[in-house]
Coordinates of C-alpha atoms in Angstrom, one line a residue:
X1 CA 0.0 0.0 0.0
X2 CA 1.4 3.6 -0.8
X3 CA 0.4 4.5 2.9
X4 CA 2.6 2.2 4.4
X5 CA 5.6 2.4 1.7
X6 CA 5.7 6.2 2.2
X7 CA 5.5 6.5 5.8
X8 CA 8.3 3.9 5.9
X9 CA 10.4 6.4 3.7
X10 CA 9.7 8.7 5.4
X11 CA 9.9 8.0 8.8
X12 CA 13.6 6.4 7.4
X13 CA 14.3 9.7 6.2
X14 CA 13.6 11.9 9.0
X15 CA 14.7 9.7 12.4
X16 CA 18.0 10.6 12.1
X17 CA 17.2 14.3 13.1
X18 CA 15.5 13.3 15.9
X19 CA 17.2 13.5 19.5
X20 CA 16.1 10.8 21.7
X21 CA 13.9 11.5 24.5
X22 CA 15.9 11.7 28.2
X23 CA 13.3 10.4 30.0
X24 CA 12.5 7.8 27.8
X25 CA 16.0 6.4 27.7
X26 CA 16.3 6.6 31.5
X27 CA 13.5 3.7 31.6
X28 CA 15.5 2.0 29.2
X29 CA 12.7 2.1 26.0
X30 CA 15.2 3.7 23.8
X31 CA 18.8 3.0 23.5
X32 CA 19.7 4.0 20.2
X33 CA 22.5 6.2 18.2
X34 CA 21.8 7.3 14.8
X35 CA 22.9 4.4 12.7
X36 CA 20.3 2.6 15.5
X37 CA 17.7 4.8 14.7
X38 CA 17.3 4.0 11.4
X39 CA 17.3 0.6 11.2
X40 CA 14.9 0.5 13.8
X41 CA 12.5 2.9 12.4
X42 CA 12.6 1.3 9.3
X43 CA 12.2 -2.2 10.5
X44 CA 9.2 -1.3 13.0
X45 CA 6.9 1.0 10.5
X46 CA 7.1 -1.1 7.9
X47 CA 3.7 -1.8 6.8
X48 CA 2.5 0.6 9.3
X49 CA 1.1 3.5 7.7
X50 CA 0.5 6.9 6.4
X51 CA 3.8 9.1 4.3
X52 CA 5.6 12.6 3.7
X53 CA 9.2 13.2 2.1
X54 CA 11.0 16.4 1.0
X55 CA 11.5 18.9 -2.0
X56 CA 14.7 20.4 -3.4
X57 CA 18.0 21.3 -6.3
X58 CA 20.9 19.0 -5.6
X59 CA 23.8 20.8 -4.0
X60 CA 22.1 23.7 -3.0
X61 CA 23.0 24.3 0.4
X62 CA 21.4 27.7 2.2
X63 CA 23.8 29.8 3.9
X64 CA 23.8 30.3 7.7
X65 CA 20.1 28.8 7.9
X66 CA 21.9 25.6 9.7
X67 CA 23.9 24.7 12.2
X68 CA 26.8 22.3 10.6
X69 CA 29.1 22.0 14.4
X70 CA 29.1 19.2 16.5
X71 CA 29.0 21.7 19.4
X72 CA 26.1 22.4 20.3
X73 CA 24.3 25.3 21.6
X74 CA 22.0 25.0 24.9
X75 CA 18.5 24.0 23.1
X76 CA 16.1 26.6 23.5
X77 CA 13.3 25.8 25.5
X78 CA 10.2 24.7 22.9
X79 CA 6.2 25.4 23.5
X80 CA 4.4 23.2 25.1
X81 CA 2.7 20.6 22.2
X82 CA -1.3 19.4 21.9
X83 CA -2.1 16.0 20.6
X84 CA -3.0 15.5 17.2
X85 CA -5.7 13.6 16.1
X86 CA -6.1 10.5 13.3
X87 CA -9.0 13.0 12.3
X88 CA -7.3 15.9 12.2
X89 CA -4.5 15.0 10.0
X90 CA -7.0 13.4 7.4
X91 CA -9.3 16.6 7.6
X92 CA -6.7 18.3 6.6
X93 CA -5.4 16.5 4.0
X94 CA -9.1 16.0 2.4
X95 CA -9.2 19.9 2.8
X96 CA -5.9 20.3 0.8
X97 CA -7.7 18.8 -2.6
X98 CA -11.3 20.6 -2.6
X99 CA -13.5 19.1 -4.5
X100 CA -11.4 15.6 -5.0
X101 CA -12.9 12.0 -4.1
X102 CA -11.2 9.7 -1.4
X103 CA -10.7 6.1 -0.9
X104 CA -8.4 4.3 1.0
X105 CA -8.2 7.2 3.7
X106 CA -6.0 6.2 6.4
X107 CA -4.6 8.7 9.3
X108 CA -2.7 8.4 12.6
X109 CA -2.5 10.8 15.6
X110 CA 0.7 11.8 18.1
X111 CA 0.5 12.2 21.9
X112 CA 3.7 14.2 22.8
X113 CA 3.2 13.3 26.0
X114 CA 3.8 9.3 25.1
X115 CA 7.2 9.9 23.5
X116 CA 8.0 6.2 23.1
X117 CA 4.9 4.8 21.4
X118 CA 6.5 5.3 18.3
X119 CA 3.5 7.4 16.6
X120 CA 4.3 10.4 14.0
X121 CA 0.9 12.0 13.1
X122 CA 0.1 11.3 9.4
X123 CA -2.6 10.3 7.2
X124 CA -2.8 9.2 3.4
X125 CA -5.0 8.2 0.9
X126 CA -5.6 7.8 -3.0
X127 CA -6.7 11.1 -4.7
X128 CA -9.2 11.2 -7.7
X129 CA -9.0 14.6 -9.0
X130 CA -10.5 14.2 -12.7
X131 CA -6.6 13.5 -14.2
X132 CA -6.1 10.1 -12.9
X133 CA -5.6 8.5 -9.8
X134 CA -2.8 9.2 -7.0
X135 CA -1.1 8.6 -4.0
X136 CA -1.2 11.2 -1.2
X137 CA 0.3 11.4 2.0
X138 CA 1.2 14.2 4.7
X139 CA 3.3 13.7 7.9
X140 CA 4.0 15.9 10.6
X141 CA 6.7 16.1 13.6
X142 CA 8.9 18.4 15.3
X143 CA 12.5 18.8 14.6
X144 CA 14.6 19.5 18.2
X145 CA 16.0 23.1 17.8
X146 CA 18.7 24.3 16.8
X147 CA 18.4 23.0 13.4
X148 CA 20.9 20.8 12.6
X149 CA 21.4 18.8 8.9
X150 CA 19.1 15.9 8.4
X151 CA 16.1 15.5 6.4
X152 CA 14.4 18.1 4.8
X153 CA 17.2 20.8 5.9
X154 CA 20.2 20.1 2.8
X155 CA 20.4 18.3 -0.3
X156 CA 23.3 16.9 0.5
X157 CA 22.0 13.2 1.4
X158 CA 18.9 13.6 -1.2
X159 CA 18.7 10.7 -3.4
X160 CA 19.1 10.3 -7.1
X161 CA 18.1 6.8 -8.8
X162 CA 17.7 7.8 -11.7
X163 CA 18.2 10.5 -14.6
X164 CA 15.8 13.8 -14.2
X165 CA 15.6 12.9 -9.8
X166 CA 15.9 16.6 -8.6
X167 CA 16.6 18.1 -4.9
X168 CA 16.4 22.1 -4.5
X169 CA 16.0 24.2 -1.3
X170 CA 14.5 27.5 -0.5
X171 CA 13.8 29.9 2.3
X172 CA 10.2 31.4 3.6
X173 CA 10.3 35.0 5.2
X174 CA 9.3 35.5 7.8
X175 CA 5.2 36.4 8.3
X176 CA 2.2 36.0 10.9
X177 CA 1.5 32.1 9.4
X178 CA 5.7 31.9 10.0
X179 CA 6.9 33.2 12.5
X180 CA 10.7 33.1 12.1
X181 CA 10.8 31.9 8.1
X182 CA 11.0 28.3 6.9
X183 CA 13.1 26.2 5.0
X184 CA 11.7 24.4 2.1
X185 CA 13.0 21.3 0.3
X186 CA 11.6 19.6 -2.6
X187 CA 12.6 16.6 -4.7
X188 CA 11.6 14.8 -7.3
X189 CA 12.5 10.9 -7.6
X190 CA 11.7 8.3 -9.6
X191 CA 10.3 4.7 -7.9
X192 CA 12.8 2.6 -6.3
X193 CA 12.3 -0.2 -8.5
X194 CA 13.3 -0.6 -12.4
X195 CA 10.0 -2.2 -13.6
X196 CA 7.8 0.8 -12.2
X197 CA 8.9 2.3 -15.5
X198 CA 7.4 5.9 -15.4
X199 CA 6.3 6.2 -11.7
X200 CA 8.0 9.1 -9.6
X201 CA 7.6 10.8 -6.7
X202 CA 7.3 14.7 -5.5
X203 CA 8.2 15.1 -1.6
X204 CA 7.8 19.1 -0.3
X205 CA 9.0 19.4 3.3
X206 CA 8.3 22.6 4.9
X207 CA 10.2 23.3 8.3
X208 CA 9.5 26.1 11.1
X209 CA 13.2 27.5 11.6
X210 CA 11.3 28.9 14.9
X211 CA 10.4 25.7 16.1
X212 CA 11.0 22.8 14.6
X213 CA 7.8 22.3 13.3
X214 CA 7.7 19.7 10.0
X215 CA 5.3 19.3 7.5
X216 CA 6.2 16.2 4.5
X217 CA 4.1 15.7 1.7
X218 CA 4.6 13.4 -0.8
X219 CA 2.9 12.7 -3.6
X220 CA 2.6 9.8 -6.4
X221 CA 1.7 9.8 -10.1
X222 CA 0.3 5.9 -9.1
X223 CA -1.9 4.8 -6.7
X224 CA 0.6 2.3 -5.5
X225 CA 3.6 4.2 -4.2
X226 CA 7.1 2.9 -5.9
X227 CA 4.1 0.7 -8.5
X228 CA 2.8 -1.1 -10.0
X229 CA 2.2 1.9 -13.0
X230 CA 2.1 5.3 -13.3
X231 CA -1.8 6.7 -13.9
X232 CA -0.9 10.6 -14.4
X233 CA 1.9 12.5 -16.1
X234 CA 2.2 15.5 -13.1
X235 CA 1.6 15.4 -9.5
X236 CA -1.9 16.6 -8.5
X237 CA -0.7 20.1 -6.9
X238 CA 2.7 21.7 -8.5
X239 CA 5.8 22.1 -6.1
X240 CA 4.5 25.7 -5.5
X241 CA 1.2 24.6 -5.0
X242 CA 2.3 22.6 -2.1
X243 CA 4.3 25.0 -0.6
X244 CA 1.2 27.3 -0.7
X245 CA -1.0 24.2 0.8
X246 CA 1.1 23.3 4.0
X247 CA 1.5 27.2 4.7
X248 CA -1.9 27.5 4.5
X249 CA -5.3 27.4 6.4
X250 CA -6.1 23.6 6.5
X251 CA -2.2 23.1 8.2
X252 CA -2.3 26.1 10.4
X253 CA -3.5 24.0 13.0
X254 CA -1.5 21.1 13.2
X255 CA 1.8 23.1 12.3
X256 CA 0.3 25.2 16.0
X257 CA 0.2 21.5 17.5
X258 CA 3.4 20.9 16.4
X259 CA 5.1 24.0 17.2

């Protein structure tokens, strides 16, 4: 299912910007470095469900907008978080594509106050839009501050499978939806495997340089994730389309929770 298969990537993608929670390693529910953490997320969503990625030009690294020492600065203390709903994260997304019809509509809520159940809010599902079937999914967590490289933050560790895979980053100003700017990535990639001749994927990741906040979208021109055939030409929104849709009203809210 393209629900599972993304949140896999994605979840393989973005656990290695994570910090590990103190108090849950105390009880001994995490032990885990970041070669750890990788494997593990991997291994445990699996066939869990739900999907996000990341949008950018390969190479393109932003000036000053991370922090690249091993030093670290004191973390700033972050807001206080509210839990997300299953619901919420697939109102959302079913509000991103007015008008569209749904099946296969999946969605998962986080309790930030249950660290080490392994949940990242998300929700997915297949997208009819008049042009052909596809794939959607958004996922949403918070990056520990200050930024540091790791997914959806360079271009440096982006992918490329095959020719026309593209990685590009950009900056947000700052405005009273984002406070503080955010960093935008987007890529373009084609399916993992050489039969899916034709299928690719489009990942946006938008990140509050404030606070960590993450948004991942990712969407397929298949109904199937890395297969079995493509069903469109184009993604149903356009990279700046999907910029425009997790900065805007139907997000607000859970990039608040997340923040």
């Amino acid at each position: 299912m393209p629900f599972e298969a993304d949140l896999a990537h994605a979840l393989d993608r973005t656990a290695d910007t994570l910090e590990p929670d103190l108090a849950v390693l105390t009880r001994g529910a995490v032990t885990r470095g970041r070669s750890l953490r990788r494997r593990r997320t991997a291994g445990l969503l699996a066939g869990a469900g739900a999907c996000c990625a990341v949008i950018a030009t390969a190479g393109l690294v932003l000036p000053g907008a991370l922090s690249r020492s091993h030093d670290r600065e004191p973390t700033p203390m972050a807001a206080p978080r509210t839990a997300i709903s299953d619901a919420q994260m697939i109102r959302a997304l079913e509000g991103t594509f007015p008008g569209g019809r749904f099946s296969q509509v999946k969605g998962q809520g986080e309790n930030p106050n249950h660290p080490g159940d392994g949940a990242v809010a998300n929700a997915g599902l297949i997208l009819d839009d008049g042009h052909g079937p596809a794939s959607v999914g958004v996922s949403g967590l918070r990056l520990r501050l200050p930024l540091q490289d790791g997914d959806g933050l360079s271009c440096d560790d982006a992918p490329k499978r095959a020719p026309g895979d593209t990685c590009r980053m950009s900056e947000l100003p700052s405005s009273a939806e984002l406070p503080g700017g955010a960093l935008v990535m987007q890529e373009q990639n084609a399916a993992k495997g050489p039969a899916q001749g034709g299928v690719r994927r489009w990942t946006t990741t938008v990140t509050l340089k404030s606070t960590g906040a993450q948004l991942q979208m990712v969407q397929w021109n298949s109904t199937g994730g890395d297969g079995p055939a493509p069903t469109r030409t184009a993604p149903p929104l356009t990279d700046q389309e999907a910029v425009a849709a997790l900065t805007g009203p139907a997000w607000a809210p859970i990039l608040s929770a997340l923040g």
